[in-house]
CSV table of C-alpha atoms and ligand atoms in Angstrom, one decimal:
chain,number,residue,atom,x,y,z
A,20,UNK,CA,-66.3,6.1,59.0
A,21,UNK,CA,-65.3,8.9,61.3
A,22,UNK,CA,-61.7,8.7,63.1
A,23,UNK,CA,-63.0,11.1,65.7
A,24,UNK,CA,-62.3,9.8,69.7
A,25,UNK,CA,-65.0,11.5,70.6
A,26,UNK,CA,-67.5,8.4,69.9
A,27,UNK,CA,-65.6,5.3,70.9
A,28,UNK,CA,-66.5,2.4,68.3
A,29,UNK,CA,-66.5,-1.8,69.4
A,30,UNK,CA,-67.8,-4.3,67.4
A,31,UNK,CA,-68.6,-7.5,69.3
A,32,UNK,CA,-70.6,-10.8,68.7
A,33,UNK,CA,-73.1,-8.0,66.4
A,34,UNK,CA,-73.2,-5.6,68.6
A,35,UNK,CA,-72.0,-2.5,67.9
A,36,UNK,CA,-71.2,-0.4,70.9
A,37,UNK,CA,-71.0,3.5,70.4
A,38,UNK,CA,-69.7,4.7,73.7
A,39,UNK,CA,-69.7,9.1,73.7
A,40,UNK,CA,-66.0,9.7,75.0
A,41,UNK,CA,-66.0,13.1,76.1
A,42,UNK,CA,-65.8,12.7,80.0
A,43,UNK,CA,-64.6,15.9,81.5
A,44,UNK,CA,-67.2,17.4,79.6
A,45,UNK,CA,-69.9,14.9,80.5
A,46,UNK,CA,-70.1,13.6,76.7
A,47,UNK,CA,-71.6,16.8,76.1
A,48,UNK,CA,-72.0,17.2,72.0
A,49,UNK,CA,-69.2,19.1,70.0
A,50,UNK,CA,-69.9,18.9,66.4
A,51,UNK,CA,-67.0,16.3,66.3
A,52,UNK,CA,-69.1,14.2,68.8
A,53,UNK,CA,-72.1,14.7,66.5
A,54,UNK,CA,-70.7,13.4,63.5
A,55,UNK,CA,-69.1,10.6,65.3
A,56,UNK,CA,-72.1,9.2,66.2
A,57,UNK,CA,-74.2,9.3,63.2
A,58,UNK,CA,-71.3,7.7,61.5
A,59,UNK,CA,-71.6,4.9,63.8
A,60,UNK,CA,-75.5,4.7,63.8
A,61,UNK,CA,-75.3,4.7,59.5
A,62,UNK,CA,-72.7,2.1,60.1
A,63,UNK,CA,-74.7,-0.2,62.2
A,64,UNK,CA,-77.7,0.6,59.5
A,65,UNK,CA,-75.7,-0.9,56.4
A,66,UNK,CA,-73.4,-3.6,58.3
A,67,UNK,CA,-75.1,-6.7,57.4
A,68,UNK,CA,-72.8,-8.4,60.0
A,69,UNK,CA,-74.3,-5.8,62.9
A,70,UNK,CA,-77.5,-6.6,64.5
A,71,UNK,CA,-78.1,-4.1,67.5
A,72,UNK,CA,-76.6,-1.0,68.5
A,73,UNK,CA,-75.4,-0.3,72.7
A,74,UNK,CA,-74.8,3.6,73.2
A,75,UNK,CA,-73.5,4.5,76.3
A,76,UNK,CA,-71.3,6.9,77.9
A,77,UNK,CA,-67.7,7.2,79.1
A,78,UNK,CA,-66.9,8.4,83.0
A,79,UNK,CA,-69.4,9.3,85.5
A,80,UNK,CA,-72.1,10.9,82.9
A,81,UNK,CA,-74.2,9.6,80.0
A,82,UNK,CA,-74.3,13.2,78.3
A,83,UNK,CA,-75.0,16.8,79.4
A,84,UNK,CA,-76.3,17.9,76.5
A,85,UNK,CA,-75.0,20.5,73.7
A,86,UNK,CA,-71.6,21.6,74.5
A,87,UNK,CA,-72.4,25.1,76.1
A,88,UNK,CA,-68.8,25.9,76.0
A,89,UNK,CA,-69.4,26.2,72.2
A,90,UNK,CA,-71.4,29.2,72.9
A,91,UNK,CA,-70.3,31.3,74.8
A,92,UNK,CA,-72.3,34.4,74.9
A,93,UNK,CA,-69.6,36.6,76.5
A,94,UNK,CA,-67.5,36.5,72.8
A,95,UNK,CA,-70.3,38.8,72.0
A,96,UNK,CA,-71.4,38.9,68.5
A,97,UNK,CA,-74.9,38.2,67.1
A,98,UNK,CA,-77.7,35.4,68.7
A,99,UNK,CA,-76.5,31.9,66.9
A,100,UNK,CA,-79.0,30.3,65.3
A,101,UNK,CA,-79.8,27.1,67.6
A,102,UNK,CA,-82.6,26.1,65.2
A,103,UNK,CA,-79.7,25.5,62.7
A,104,UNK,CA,-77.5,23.5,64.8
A,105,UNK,CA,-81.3,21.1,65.1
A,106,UNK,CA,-81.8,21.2,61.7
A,107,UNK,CA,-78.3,19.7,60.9
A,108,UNK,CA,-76.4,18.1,63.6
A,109,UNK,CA,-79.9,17.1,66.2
A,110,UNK,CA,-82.3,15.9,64.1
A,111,UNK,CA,-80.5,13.9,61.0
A,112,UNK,CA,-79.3,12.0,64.1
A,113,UNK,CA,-82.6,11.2,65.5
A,114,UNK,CA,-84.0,10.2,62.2
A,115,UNK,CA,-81.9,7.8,61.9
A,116,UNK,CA,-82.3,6.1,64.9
A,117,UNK,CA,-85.8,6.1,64.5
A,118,UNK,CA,-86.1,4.7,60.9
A,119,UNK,CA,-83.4,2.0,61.4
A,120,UNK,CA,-84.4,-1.1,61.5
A,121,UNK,CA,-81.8,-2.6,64.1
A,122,UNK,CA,-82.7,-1.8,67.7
A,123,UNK,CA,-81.0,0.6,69.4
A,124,UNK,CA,-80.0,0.1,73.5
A,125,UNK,CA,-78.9,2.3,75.7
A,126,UNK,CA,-77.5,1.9,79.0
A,127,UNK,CA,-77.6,5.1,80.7
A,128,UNK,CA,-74.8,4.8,83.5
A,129,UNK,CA,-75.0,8.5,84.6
A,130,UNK,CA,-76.7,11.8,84.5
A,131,UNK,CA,-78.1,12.6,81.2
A,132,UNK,CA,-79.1,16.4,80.9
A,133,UNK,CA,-80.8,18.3,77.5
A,134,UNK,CA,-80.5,16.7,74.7
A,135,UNK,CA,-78.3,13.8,76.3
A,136,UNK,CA,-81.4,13.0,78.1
A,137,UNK,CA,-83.3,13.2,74.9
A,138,UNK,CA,-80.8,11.4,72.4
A,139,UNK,CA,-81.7,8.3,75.5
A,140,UNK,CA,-85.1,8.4,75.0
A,141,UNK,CA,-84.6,8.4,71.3
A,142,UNK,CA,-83.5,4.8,71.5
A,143,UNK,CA,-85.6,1.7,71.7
A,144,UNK,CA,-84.9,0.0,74.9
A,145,UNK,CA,-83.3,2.0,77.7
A,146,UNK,CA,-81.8,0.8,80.6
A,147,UNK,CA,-80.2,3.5,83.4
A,148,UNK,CA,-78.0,2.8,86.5
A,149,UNK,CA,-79.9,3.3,89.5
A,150,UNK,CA,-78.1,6.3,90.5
A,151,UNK,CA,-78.4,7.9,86.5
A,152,UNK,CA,-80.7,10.8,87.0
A,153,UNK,CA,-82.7,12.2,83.9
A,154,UNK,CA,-82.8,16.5,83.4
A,155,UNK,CA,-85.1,18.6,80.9
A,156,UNK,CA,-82.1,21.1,81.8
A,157,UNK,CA,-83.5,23.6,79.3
A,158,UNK,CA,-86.0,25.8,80.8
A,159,UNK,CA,-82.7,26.2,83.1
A,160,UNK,CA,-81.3,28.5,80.2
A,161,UNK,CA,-84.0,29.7,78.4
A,162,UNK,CA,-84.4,26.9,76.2
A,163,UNK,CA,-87.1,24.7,75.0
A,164,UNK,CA,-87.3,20.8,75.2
A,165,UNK,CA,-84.9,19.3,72.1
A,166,UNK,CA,-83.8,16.1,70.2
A,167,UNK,CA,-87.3,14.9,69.9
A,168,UNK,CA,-87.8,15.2,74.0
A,169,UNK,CA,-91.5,17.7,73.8
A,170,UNK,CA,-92.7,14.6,71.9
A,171,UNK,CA,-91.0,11.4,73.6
A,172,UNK,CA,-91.8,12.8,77.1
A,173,UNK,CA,-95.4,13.0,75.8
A,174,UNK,CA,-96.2,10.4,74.4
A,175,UNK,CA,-94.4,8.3,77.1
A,176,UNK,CA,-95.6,10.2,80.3
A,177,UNK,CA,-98.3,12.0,79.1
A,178,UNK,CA,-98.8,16.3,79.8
A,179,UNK,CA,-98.6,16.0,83.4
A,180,UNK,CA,-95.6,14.8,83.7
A,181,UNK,CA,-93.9,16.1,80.5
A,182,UNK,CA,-95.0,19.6,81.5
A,183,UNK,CA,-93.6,19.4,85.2
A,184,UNK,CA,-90.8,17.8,84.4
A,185,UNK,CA,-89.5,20.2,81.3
A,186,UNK,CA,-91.2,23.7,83.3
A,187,UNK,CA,-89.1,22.9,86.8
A,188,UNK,CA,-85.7,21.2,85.1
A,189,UNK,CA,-86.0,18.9,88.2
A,190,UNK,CA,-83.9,15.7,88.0
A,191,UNK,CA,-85.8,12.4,87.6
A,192,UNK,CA,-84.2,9.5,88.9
A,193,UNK,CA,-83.6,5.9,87.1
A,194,UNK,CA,-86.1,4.2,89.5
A,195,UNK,CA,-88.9,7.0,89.3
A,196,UNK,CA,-88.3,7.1,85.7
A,197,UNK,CA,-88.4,3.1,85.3
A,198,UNK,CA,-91.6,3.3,87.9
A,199,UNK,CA,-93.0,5.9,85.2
A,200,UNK,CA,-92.7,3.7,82.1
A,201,UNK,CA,-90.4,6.5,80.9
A,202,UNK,CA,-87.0,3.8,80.4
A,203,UNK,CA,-87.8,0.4,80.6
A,204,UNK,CA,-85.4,-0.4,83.8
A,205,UNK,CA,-83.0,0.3,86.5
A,206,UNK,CA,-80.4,-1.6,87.3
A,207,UNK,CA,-77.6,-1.6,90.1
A,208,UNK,CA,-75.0,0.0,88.6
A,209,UNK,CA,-72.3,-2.8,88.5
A,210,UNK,CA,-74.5,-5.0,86.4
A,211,UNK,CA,-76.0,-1.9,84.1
A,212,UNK,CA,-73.2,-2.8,81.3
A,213,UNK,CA,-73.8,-6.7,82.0
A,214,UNK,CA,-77.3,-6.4,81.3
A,215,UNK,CA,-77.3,-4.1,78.7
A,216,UNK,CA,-74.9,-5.8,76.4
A,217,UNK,CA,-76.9,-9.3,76.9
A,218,UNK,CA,-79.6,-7.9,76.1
A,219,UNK,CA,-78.5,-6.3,73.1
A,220,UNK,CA,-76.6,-9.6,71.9
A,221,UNK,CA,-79.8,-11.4,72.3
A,222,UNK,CA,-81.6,-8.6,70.2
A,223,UNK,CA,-78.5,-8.8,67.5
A,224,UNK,CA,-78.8,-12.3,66.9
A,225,UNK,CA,-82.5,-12.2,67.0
A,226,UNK,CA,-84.8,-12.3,63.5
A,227,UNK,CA,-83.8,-8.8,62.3
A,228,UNK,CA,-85.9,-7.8,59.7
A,229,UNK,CA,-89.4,-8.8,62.2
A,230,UNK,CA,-87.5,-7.2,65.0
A,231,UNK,CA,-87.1,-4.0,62.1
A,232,UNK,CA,-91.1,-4.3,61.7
A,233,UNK,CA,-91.8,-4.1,64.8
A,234,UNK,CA,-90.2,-1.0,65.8
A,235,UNK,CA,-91.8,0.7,63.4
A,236,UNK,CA,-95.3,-0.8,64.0
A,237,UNK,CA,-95.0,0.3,67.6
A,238,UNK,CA,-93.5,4.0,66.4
A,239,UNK,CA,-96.5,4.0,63.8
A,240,UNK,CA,-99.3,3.5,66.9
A,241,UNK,CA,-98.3,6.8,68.3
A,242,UNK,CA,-99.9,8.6,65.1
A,243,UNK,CA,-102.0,5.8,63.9
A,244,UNK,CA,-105.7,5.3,64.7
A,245,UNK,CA,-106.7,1.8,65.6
A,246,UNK,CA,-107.9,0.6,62.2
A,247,UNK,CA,-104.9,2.0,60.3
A,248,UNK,CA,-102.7,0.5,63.1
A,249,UNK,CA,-104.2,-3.2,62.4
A,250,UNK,CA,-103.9,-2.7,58.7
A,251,UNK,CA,-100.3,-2.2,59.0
A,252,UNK,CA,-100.0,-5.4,61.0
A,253,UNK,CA,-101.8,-7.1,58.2
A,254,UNK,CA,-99.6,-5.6,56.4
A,255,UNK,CA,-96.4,-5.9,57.8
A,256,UNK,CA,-97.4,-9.6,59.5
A,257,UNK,CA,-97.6,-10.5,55.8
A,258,UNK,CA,-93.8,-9.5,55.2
A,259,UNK,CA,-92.7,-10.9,58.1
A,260,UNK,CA,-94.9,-14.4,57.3
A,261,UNK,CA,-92.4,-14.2,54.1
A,262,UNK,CA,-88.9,-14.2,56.2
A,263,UNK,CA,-86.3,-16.8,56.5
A,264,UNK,CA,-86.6,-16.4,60.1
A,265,UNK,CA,-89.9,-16.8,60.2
A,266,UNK,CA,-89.8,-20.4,58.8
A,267,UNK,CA,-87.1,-21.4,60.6
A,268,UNK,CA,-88.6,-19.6,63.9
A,269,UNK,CA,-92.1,-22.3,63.4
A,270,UNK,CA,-89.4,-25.3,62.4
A,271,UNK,CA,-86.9,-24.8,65.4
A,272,UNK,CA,-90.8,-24.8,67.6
A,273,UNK,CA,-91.5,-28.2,65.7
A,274,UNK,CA,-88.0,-29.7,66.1
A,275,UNK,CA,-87.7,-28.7,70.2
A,276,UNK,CA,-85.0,-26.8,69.7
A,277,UNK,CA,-83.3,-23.2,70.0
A,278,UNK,CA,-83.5,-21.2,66.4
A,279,UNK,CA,-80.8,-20.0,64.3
A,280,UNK,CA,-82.2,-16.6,62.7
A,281,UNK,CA,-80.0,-15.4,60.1
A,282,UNK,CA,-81.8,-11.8,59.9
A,283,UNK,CA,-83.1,-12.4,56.8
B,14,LIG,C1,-70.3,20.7,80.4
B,14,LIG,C2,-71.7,20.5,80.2
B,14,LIG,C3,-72.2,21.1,79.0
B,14,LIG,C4,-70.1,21.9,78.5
B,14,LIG,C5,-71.2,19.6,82.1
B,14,LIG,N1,-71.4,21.7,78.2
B,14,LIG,N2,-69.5,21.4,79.6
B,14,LIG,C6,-79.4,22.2,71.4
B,14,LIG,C7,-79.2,23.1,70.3
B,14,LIG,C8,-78.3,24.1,70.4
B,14,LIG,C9,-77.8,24.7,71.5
B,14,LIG,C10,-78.2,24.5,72.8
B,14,LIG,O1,-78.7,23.3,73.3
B,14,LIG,C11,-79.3,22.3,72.7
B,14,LIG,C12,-79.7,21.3,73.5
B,14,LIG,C13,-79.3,21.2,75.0
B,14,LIG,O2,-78.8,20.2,75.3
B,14,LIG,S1,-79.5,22.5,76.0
B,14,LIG,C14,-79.0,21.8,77.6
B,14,LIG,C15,-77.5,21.8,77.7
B,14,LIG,N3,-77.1,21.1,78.9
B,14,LIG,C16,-77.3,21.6,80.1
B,14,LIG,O3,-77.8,22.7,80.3
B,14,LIG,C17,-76.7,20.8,81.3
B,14,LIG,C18,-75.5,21.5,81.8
B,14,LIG,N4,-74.8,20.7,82.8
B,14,LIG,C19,-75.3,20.6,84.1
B,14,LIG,O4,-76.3,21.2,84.4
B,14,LIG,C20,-74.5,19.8,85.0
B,14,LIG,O5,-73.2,19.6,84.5
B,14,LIG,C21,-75.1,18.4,85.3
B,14,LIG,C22,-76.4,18.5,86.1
B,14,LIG,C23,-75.4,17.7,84.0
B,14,LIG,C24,-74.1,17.5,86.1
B,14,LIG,O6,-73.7,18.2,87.2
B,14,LIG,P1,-72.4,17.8,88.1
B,14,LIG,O7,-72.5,16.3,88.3
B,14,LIG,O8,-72.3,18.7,89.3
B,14,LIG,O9,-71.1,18.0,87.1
B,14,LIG,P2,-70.5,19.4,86.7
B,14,LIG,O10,-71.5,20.5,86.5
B,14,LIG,O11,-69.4,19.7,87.7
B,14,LIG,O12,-69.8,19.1,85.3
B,14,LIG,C25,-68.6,18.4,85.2
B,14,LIG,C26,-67.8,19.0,84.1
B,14,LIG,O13,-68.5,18.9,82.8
B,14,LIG,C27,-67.6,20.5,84.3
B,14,LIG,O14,-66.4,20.9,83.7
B,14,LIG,P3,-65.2,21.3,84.7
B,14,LIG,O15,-64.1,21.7,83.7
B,14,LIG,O16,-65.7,22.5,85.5
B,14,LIG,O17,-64.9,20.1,85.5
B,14,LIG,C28,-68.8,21.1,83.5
B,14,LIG,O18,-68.5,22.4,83.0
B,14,LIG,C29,-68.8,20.2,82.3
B,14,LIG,N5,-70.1,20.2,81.6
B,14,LIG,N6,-72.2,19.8,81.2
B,14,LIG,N7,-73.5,20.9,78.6
C-alpha cells in the first residue's frame, strides 16, 4: 500500500473511499497521485472485507487532468512521449477499474477536466454535484481524448455528441450531462457525499460476486452481438444460480424478510 497523501484512503462499513488530495492543483495527476490510486483500487480488488469503492475529490475540483506543470515545454528538451505516460500510469489504472468485480462510485463534487473527466466516466455509477461541470479539455492543447474518454463518450452519447463535445472543449454541466445519460445523476451539492456513500454502502453489502457479473455483462454488451450477449447470461446466470447469495437472496423472499449477502 502506498503512503503517498496524494490519494487519501478511508475504510468504512466496506466502503473504501479513495479521495484524490491534491487541491491547489485541482487533484490533477502527478505520478505519485497515479500510483496512489491504483494502490487503493488493487486494494479494494483483494480486500475480502471491501465491497465498493467511493472516489472522489478534495477542495473545489474533482480532477483537472494530467498535471501540466509536469511538462513544461519551456525547459526545452525533446517532445515527451505522452503515449508512454498512457501505456503505464493511464491505462493499467483503467483496466483495473474495469475488470474488478466490486463497483466503483464516484461522486464528482467539482470540475473534472481531461483525463479527470475520463477517470469519472471510467467508473460504474457516477454521481456529480449540480454545479460539477464535465471538460474534453484536450483539443484545448493539442491533445486527443484520453483515459478511455473517445470510447466512453461514445458509447454513452453516441458521435454527435462525443464529437462536439471533445472538438469545442466546451464544459458540460452535471444536469445536461445526467439529462444526457452520460452520469447517472445530479445532486444538490450538500447531499452529493450523503448520497453517494449510501449508495455505495448499499452496493458494498450487496451480493458481490452477482453484482461482479453484472458489470461485466453490461461492459460485454458494448462489443457483444445480441446472441453472444444472451449466451453470456446463460452463462453467467448459471454462476450466479450457484452463489450463497443467491440462495439466501430466494430464502430471505420466502421468509419476508431483508437478506444478509455475504458476497459469496
Ligand atoms: C492545474 C491543472 C492541471 C496543473 C488546474 N495541471 N495545475 C495524458 C497524458 C499525458 C499528458 C497530457 O495529458 C494527458 C491527459 C490530460 O488530462 S490532458 C488535459 C489536462 N488538463 C487540462 O488541460 C485542464 C487544465 N485546467 C483548466 O483548464 C482549469 O484549471 C479548469 C477549467 C479545470 C478549472 O478552472 P478554474 O476553476 O478557473 O481553476 P484554475 O484554472 O484557477 O486552477 C486552480 C489551480 O489549479 C491553478 O493553480 P494556481 O497556483 O494558479 O492557483 C491551476 O494552475 C491549477 N491547475 N488544472 N491540469
Amino acid at each position: 500500500m502506498s503512503d503517498s497523501t496524494a490519494v487519501t484512503v478511508v475504510e468504512d462499513q466496506r466502503v473504501l473511499t479513495l479521495t484524490l488530495n491534491r487541491p491547489d492543483k485541482l487533484n490533477s495527476f502527478n505520478e505519485d497521485m497515479h500510483y496512489a490510486l491504483r494502490a487503493g483500487l488493487e486494494r479494494a480488488r483483494d480486500d475480502a472485507n471491501i465491497g465498493a469503492v467511493l472516489l472522489t475529490g478534495a477542495g473545489r475540483g474533482f480532477c483537472a487532468g494530467q498535471d501540466l506543470g509536469n511538462r513544461d515545454p519551456r525547459a526545452g528538451g525533446p517532445a515527451p512521449d505522452l503515449g508512454v505516460t498512457l501505456e503505464t500510469l493511464y491505462n493499467p489504472t483503467l483496466r483495473l477499474m474495469k475488470s474488478m468485480e466490486k463497483p466503483i462510485v464516484c461522486a464528482v463534487n467539482g470540475v473534472a477536466a481531461g483525463a479527470g473527466a475520463n477517470i469519472a466516466l471510467a467508473c460504474d455509477i457516477v454521481l456529480a454535484a449540480k454545479s460539477a461541470k464535465f471538460i474534453q479539455a484536450f483539443s484545448k492543447i493539442g491533445l486527443v481524448p484520453d483515459a478511455g474518454g473517445s470510447w466512453s463518450l461514445t458509447h454513452l452519447l453516441g458521435e454527435a455528441r462525443a464529437k462536439a463535445l471533445a472538438l469545442t472543449a466546451e464544459p458540460l454541466a452535471a444536469e445536461t450531462a445526467a439529462d444526457w445519460g452520460m452520469i447517472w445523476k445530479a445532486v444538490d451539492d450538500d447531499k452529493l457525499m450523503d448520497e453517494a456513500t449510501a449508495l455505495a454502502r448499499k452496493l458494498a453489502n450487496g451480493p458481490t460476486l452477482g453484482l461482479g457479473l453484472t458489470k461485466k455483462l453490461i461492459q460485454a454488451a458494448s462489443t457483444n452481438g445480441f446472441d453472444a450477449q444472451i449466451d453470456l447470461e446463460r452463462d453467467f446466470q448459471r454462476e450466479a444460480g450457484k452463489s450463497e447469495d443467491y440462495a439466501e437472496g430466494v430464502t430471505a423472499f420466502l421468509e419476508k424478510r431483508a437478506p444478509e449477502f455475504r458476497g459469496k
